[in-house]
CSV table of N, CA, C and O in Angstrom, one decimal:
chain,number,residue,atom,x,y,z
A,1,ALA,N,87.6,35.5,26.0
A,1,ALA,CA,86.7,34.4,26.1
A,1,ALA,C,85.3,34.8,26.6
A,1,ALA,O,84.3,34.4,26.2
A,2,ALA,N,85.4,35.8,27.6
A,2,ALA,CA,84.2,36.3,28.2
A,2,ALA,C,83.3,37.0,27.2
A,2,ALA,O,82.1,37.1,27.3
A,3,ALA,N,84.0,37.7,26.2
A,3,ALA,CA,83.2,38.5,25.2
A,3,ALA,C,82.8,37.6,24.0
A,3,ALA,O,82.3,38.1,23.1
A,4,ASP,N,83.1,36.3,24.1
A,4,ASP,CA,82.7,35.4,23.0
A,4,ASP,C,81.2,35.4,22.8
A,4,ASP,O,80.4,35.0,23.8
A,5,PRO,N,80.6,35.9,21.7
A,5,PRO,CA,79.2,36.0,21.5
A,5,PRO,C,78.5,34.6,21.5
A,5,PRO,O,77.3,34.5,21.9
A,6,VAL,N,79.2,33.5,21.2
A,6,VAL,CA,78.6,32.2,21.1
A,6,VAL,C,78.2,31.8,22.5
A,6,VAL,O,77.1,31.2,22.8
A,7,SER,N,79.0,32.0,23.5
A,7,SER,CA,78.7,31.6,24.9
A,7,SER,C,77.7,32.5,25.6
A,7,SER,O,76.9,32.0,26.4
A,8,VAL,N,77.5,33.7,25.1
A,8,VAL,CA,76.6,34.6,25.8
A,8,VAL,C,75.2,34.5,25.1
A,8,VAL,O,74.2,34.4,25.8
A,9,ALA,N,75.1,34.4,23.8
A,9,ALA,CA,73.9,34.5,23.1
A,9,ALA,C,72.9,33.4,23.4
A,9,ALA,O,71.7,33.6,23.6
A,10,PRO,N,73.3,32.1,23.4
A,10,PRO,CA,72.3,31.0,23.7
A,10,PRO,C,71.6,31.2,25.0
A,10,PRO,O,70.4,31.1,25.0
A,11,GLY,N,72.3,31.5,26.0
A,11,GLY,CA,71.6,31.6,27.3
A,11,GLY,C,70.6,32.8,27.4
A,11,GLY,O,69.5,32.6,27.8
A,12,SER,N,71.0,33.9,26.8
A,12,SER,CA,70.1,35.1,26.8
A,12,SER,C,68.9,34.8,25.9
A,12,SER,O,67.8,35.3,26.2
A,13,LEU,N,69.1,34.1,24.8
A,13,LEU,CA,68.0,33.8,23.9
A,13,LEU,C,67.0,32.9,24.6
A,13,LEU,O,65.8,33.0,24.5
A,14,GLU,N,67.5,31.9,25.2
A,14,GLU,CA,66.7,30.9,25.9
A,14,GLU,C,65.8,31.6,27.0
A,14,GLU,O,64.6,31.4,27.1
A,15,GLY,N,66.5,32.4,27.8
A,15,GLY,CA,65.8,33.2,28.8
A,15,GLY,C,64.7,34.1,28.2
A,15,GLY,O,63.6,34.1,28.7
A,16,GLY,N,65.0,34.7,27.1
A,16,GLY,CA,64.1,35.6,26.5
A,16,GLY,C,62.9,34.8,25.9
A,16,GLY,O,61.8,35.3,26.0
A,17,SER,N,63.1,33.7,25.3
A,17,SER,CA,62.0,32.9,24.7
A,17,SER,C,61.1,32.4,25.8
A,17,SER,O,59.9,32.3,25.6
A,18,TRP,N,61.7,31.9,26.9
A,18,TRP,CA,60.9,31.4,28.0
A,18,TRP,C,60.0,32.6,28.5
A,18,TRP,O,58.8,32.4,28.7
A,19,CYS,N,60.6,33.8,28.7
A,19,CYS,CA,59.8,34.9,29.2
A,19,CYS,C,58.7,35.2,28.2
A,19,CYS,O,57.5,35.5,28.6
A,20,ASN,N,59.0,35.3,26.9
A,20,ASN,CA,58.0,35.6,25.9
A,20,ASN,C,56.9,34.5,25.9
A,20,ASN,O,55.7,34.8,25.7
A,21,GLU,N,57.3,33.3,26.0
A,21,GLU,CA,56.3,32.2,26.0
A,21,GLU,C,55.4,32.3,27.2
A,21,GLU,O,54.2,32.1,27.1
A,22,HIS,N,56.0,32.6,28.4
A,22,HIS,CA,55.2,32.7,29.6
A,22,HIS,C,54.2,33.9,29.4
A,22,HIS,O,53.0,33.7,29.8
A,23,MET,N,54.6,35.0,28.9
A,23,MET,CA,53.7,36.1,28.7
A,23,MET,C,52.6,35.8,27.7
A,23,MET,O,51.5,36.2,27.9
A,24,LEU,N,53.0,35.0,26.7
A,24,LEU,CA,52.0,34.6,25.7
A,24,LEU,C,51.0,33.7,26.3
A,24,LEU,O,49.8,33.9,26.1
A,25,HIS,N,51.4,32.8,27.1
A,25,HIS,CA,50.4,31.9,27.8
A,25,HIS,C,49.5,32.7,28.7
A,25,HIS,O,48.3,32.4,28.8
A,26,GLU,N,50.1,33.7,29.4
A,26,GLU,CA,49.2,34.5,30.3
A,26,GLU,C,48.2,35.2,29.5
A,26,GLU,O,47.0,35.3,29.9
A,27,ARG,N,48.6,35.8,28.4
A,27,ARG,CA,47.6,36.6,27.5
A,27,ARG,C,46.6,35.6,27.0
A,27,ARG,O,45.4,36.0,26.9
A,28,LEU,N,47.0,34.4,26.5
A,28,LEU,CA,46.0,33.5,26.0
A,28,LEU,C,45.0,33.0,27.1
A,28,LEU,O,43.8,32.9,26.8
A,29,ASP,N,45.5,32.9,28.3
A,29,ASP,CA,44.6,32.6,29.4
A,29,ASP,C,43.5,33.7,29.6
A,29,ASP,O,42.4,33.4,29.8
A,30,ILE,N,44.0,34.9,29.5
A,30,ILE,CA,43.1,36.0,29.7
A,30,ILE,C,42.0,36.1,28.5
A,30,ILE,O,40.8,36.2,28.8
A,31,ILE,N,42.5,35.8,27.3
A,31,ILE,CA,41.7,35.8,26.2
A,31,ILE,C,40.7,34.7,26.3
A,31,ILE,O,39.5,34.9,26.0
A,32,GLU,N,41.1,33.5,26.7
A,32,GLU,CA,40.2,32.4,26.8
A,32,GLU,C,39.1,32.6,27.8
A,32,GLU,O,38.0,32.3,27.6
A,33,GLU,N,39.5,33.3,28.9
A,33,GLU,CA,38.5,33.6,30.0
A,33,GLU,C,37.5,34.6,29.4
A,33,GLU,O,36.3,34.4,29.7
A,34,LYS,N,37.9,35.6,28.7
A,34,LYS,CA,37.0,36.5,28.1
A,34,LYS,C,36.1,35.9,27.1
A,34,LYS,O,34.9,36.2,27.0
A,35,VAL,N,36.6,35.0,26.3
A,35,VAL,CA,35.8,34.2,25.3
A,35,VAL,C,34.7,33.4,26.0
A,35,VAL,O,33.6,33.4,25.6
A,36,ILE,N,35.1,32.7,27.0
A,36,ILE,CA,34.2,31.9,27.8
A,36,ILE,C,33.1,32.7,28.4
A,36,ILE,O,31.9,32.4,28.2
A,37,LYS,N,33.4,33.9,29.0
A,37,LYS,CA,32.4,34.7,29.6
A,37,LYS,C,31.5,35.3,28.5
A,37,LYS,O,30.3,35.4,28.7
A,38,THR,N,32.1,35.7,27.3
A,38,THR,CA,31.3,36.2,26.2
A,38,THR,C,30.3,35.1,25.7
A,38,THR,O,29.1,35.4,25.5
A,39,VAL,N,30.7,33.9,25.5
A,39,VAL,CA,29.9,32.8,25.1
A,39,VAL,C,28.7,32.6,26.1
A,39,VAL,O,27.6,32.4,25.7
A,40,GLU,N,29.1,32.6,27.4
A,40,GLU,CA,28.0,32.4,28.4
A,40,GLU,C,27.0,33.5,28.4
A,40,GLU,O,25.8,33.2,28.5
A,41,HIS,N,27.5,34.7,28.2
A,41,HIS,CA,26.6,35.8,28.1
A,41,HIS,C,25.7,35.7,26.9
A,41,HIS,O,24.4,35.9,27.0
A,42,LEU,N,26.2,35.4,25.8
A,42,LEU,CA,25.5,35.2,24.5
A,42,LEU,C,24.4,34.1,24.7
A,42,LEU,O,23.3,34.2,24.2
A,43,GLU,N,24.8,33.0,25.3
A,43,GLU,CA,23.9,31.9,25.5
A,43,GLU,C,22.7,32.4,26.3
A,43,GLU,O,21.5,32.0,26.0
A,44,SER,N,22.9,33.1,27.4
A,44,SER,CA,21.8,33.6,28.2
A,44,SER,C,20.9,34.6,27.4
A,44,SER,O,19.7,34.6,27.6
A,45,GLU,N,21.6,35.4,26.6
A,45,GLU,CA,20.8,36.4,25.8
A,45,GLU,C,19.9,35.6,24.8
A,45,GLU,O,18.7,36.0,24.6
A,46,VAL,N,20.5,34.6,24.1
A,46,VAL,CA,19.7,33.8,23.2
A,46,VAL,C,18.5,33.1,23.9
A,46,VAL,O,17.4,33.1,23.3
A,47,LYS,N,18.8,32.5,25.0
A,47,LYS,CA,17.7,31.8,25.8
A,47,LYS,C,16.6,32.8,26.1
A,47,LYS,O,15.4,32.5,26.0
A,48,SER,N,16.9,34.0,26.6
A,48,SER,CA,15.9,35.0,27.0
A,48,SER,C,15.1,35.4,25.7
A,48,SER,O,13.9,35.6,25.7
A,49,LEU,N,15.9,35.6,24.6
A,49,LEU,CA,15.2,36.0,23.3
A,49,LEU,C,14.2,34.9,22.9
A,49,LEU,O,13.1,35.2,22.4
A,50,LEU,N,14.7,33.7,23.0
A,50,LEU,CA,13.8,32.5,22.6
A,50,LEU,C,12.6,32.5,23.5
A,50,LEU,O,11.5,32.2,23.0
A,51,ASN,N,12.8,32.7,24.8
A,51,ASN,CA,11.6,32.7,25.7
A,51,ASN,C,10.6,33.8,25.3
A,51,ASN,O,9.4,33.6,25.3
A,52,ILE,N,11.2,35.0,25.0
A,52,ILE,CA,10.3,36.1,24.6
A,52,ILE,C,9.5,35.8,23.3
A,52,ILE,O,8.3,36.0,23.2
A,53,ILE,N,10.3,35.2,22.3
A,53,ILE,CA,9.6,34.8,21.1
A,53,ILE,C,8.5,33.8,21.3
A,53,ILE,O,7.4,33.9,20.8
A,54,SER,N,8.8,32.8,22.1
A,54,SER,CA,7.8,31.7,22.3
A,54,SER,C,6.6,32.3,23.1
A,54,SER,O,5.5,31.9,22.8
A,55,GLU,N,6.8,33.2,24.1
A,55,GLU,CA,5.7,33.8,24.8
A,55,GLU,C,4.9,34.7,23.8
A,55,GLU,O,3.6,34.6,23.9
A,56,THR,N,5.6,35.4,23.0
A,56,THR,CA,4.9,36.3,22.0
A,56,THR,C,4.0,35.5,21.0
A,56,THR,O,2.9,35.8,20.8
A,57,THR,N,4.7,34.5,20.5
A,57,THR,CA,3.9,33.7,19.4
A,57,THR,C,2.8,32.9,20.0
A,57,THR,O,1.8,32.7,19.4
A,58,SER,N,2.9,32.5,21.3
A,58,SER,CA,1.8,31.7,21.9
A,58,SER,C,0.6,32.7,22.2
A,58,SER,O,-0.5,32.2,22.3
A,59,ASN,N,0.9,34.0,22.3
A,59,ASN,CA,-0.2,34.9,22.6
A,59,ASN,C,-0.9,35.5,21.3
A,59,ASN,O,-1.9,36.2,21.4
A,60,ILE,N,-0.3,35.1,20.1
A,60,ILE,CA,-0.9,35.6,18.9
A,60,ILE,C,-2.1,34.7,18.5
A,60,ILE,O,-1.9,33.5,18.4
A,61,PRO,N,-3.3,35.3,18.4
A,61,PRO,CA,-4.4,34.5,18.0
A,61,PRO,C,-4.3,34.0,16.6
A,61,PRO,O,-4.0,34.8,15.7
A,62,THR,N,-4.5,32.8,16.4
A,62,THR,CA,-4.4,32.2,15.0
A,62,THR,C,-5.8,32.1,14.4
A,62,THR,O,-6.7,31.6,15.1
A,63,VAL,N,-5.9,32.5,13.2
A,63,VAL,CA,-7.2,32.4,12.5
A,63,VAL,C,-7.3,31.0,12.0
A,63,VAL,O,-6.4,30.5,11.4
A,64,PRO,N,-8.5,30.4,12.2
A,64,PRO,CA,-8.6,29.0,11.7
A,64,PRO,C,-8.4,29.0,10.2
A,64,PRO,O,-8.9,29.8,9.4
A,65,GLY,N,-7.6,27.9,9.7
A,65,GLY,CA,-7.4,27.8,8.3
A,65,GLY,C,-6.1,28.5,7.9
A,65,GLY,O,-5.7,28.3,6.7
A,66,THR,N,-5.4,29.3,8.8
A,66,THR,CA,-4.2,30.0,8.4
A,66,THR,C,-3.0,29.0,8.5
A,66,THR,O,-2.9,28.4,9.6
A,67,PRO,N,-2.3,28.8,7.5
A,67,PRO,CA,-1.1,27.9,7.6
A,67,PRO,C,-0.1,28.4,8.5
A,67,PRO,O,0.2,29.6,8.5
A,68,LEU,N,0.5,27.5,9.3
A,68,LEU,CA,1.6,27.9,10.2
A,68,LEU,C,2.9,28.0,9.4
A,68,LEU,O,3.2,27.2,8.5
A,69,ILE,N,3.7,29.0,9.7
A,69,ILE,CA,5.0,29.3,9.0
A,69,ILE,C,6.1,28.9,9.9
A,69,ILE,O,6.2,29.4,11.1
A,70,ASP,N,7.0,28.0,9.4
A,70,ASP,CA,8.2,27.7,10.2
A,70,ASP,C,9.3,28.7,9.9
A,70,ASP,O,9.9,28.7,8.8
A,71,ILE,N,9.5,29.6,10.9
A,71,ILE,CA,10.5,30.7,10.6
A,71,ILE,C,11.9,30.2,10.5
A,71,ILE,O,12.7,30.8,9.9
A,72,PHE,N,12.2,29.0,11.0
A,72,PHE,CA,13.5,28.4,10.8
A,72,PHE,C,13.6,27.5,9.6
A,72,PHE,O,14.6,26.9,9.3
A,73,ASP,N,12.5,27.4,8.9
A,73,ASP,CA,12.5,26.6,7.7
A,73,ASP,C,12.9,25.2,7.9
A,73,ASP,O,13.6,24.6,7.0
A,74,GLY,N,12.6,24.6,9.1
A,74,GLY,CA,12.9,23.2,9.4
A,74,GLY,C,14.4,22.9,9.6
A,74,GLY,O,14.8,21.8,9.7
A,75,GLU,N,15.2,24.0,9.7
A,75,GLU,CA,16.7,23.8,9.9
A,75,GLU,C,17.0,23.4,11.3
A,75,GLU,O,18.0,22.8,11.6
A,76,TYR,N,16.2,23.8,12.3
A,76,TYR,CA,16.5,23.5,13.7
A,76,TYR,C,15.5,22.6,14.4
A,76,TYR,O,14.5,22.6,14.5
């Protein structure tokens, strides 16, 4: 009866699936943290680039009568 595979298998499978699930959640937490940090970094990069663009464009002398060009084509 002790060697009966039915009585041994369910317990070991449950323990294994819990362990795998726990490890999966830990890895997902690490990935989520990395994604959040990456997004925050990209947001700060975009903000600084937009500041540089706005400073640069405000320093460009415009010739009277020159039409202004919307580089975003009105999408933003």
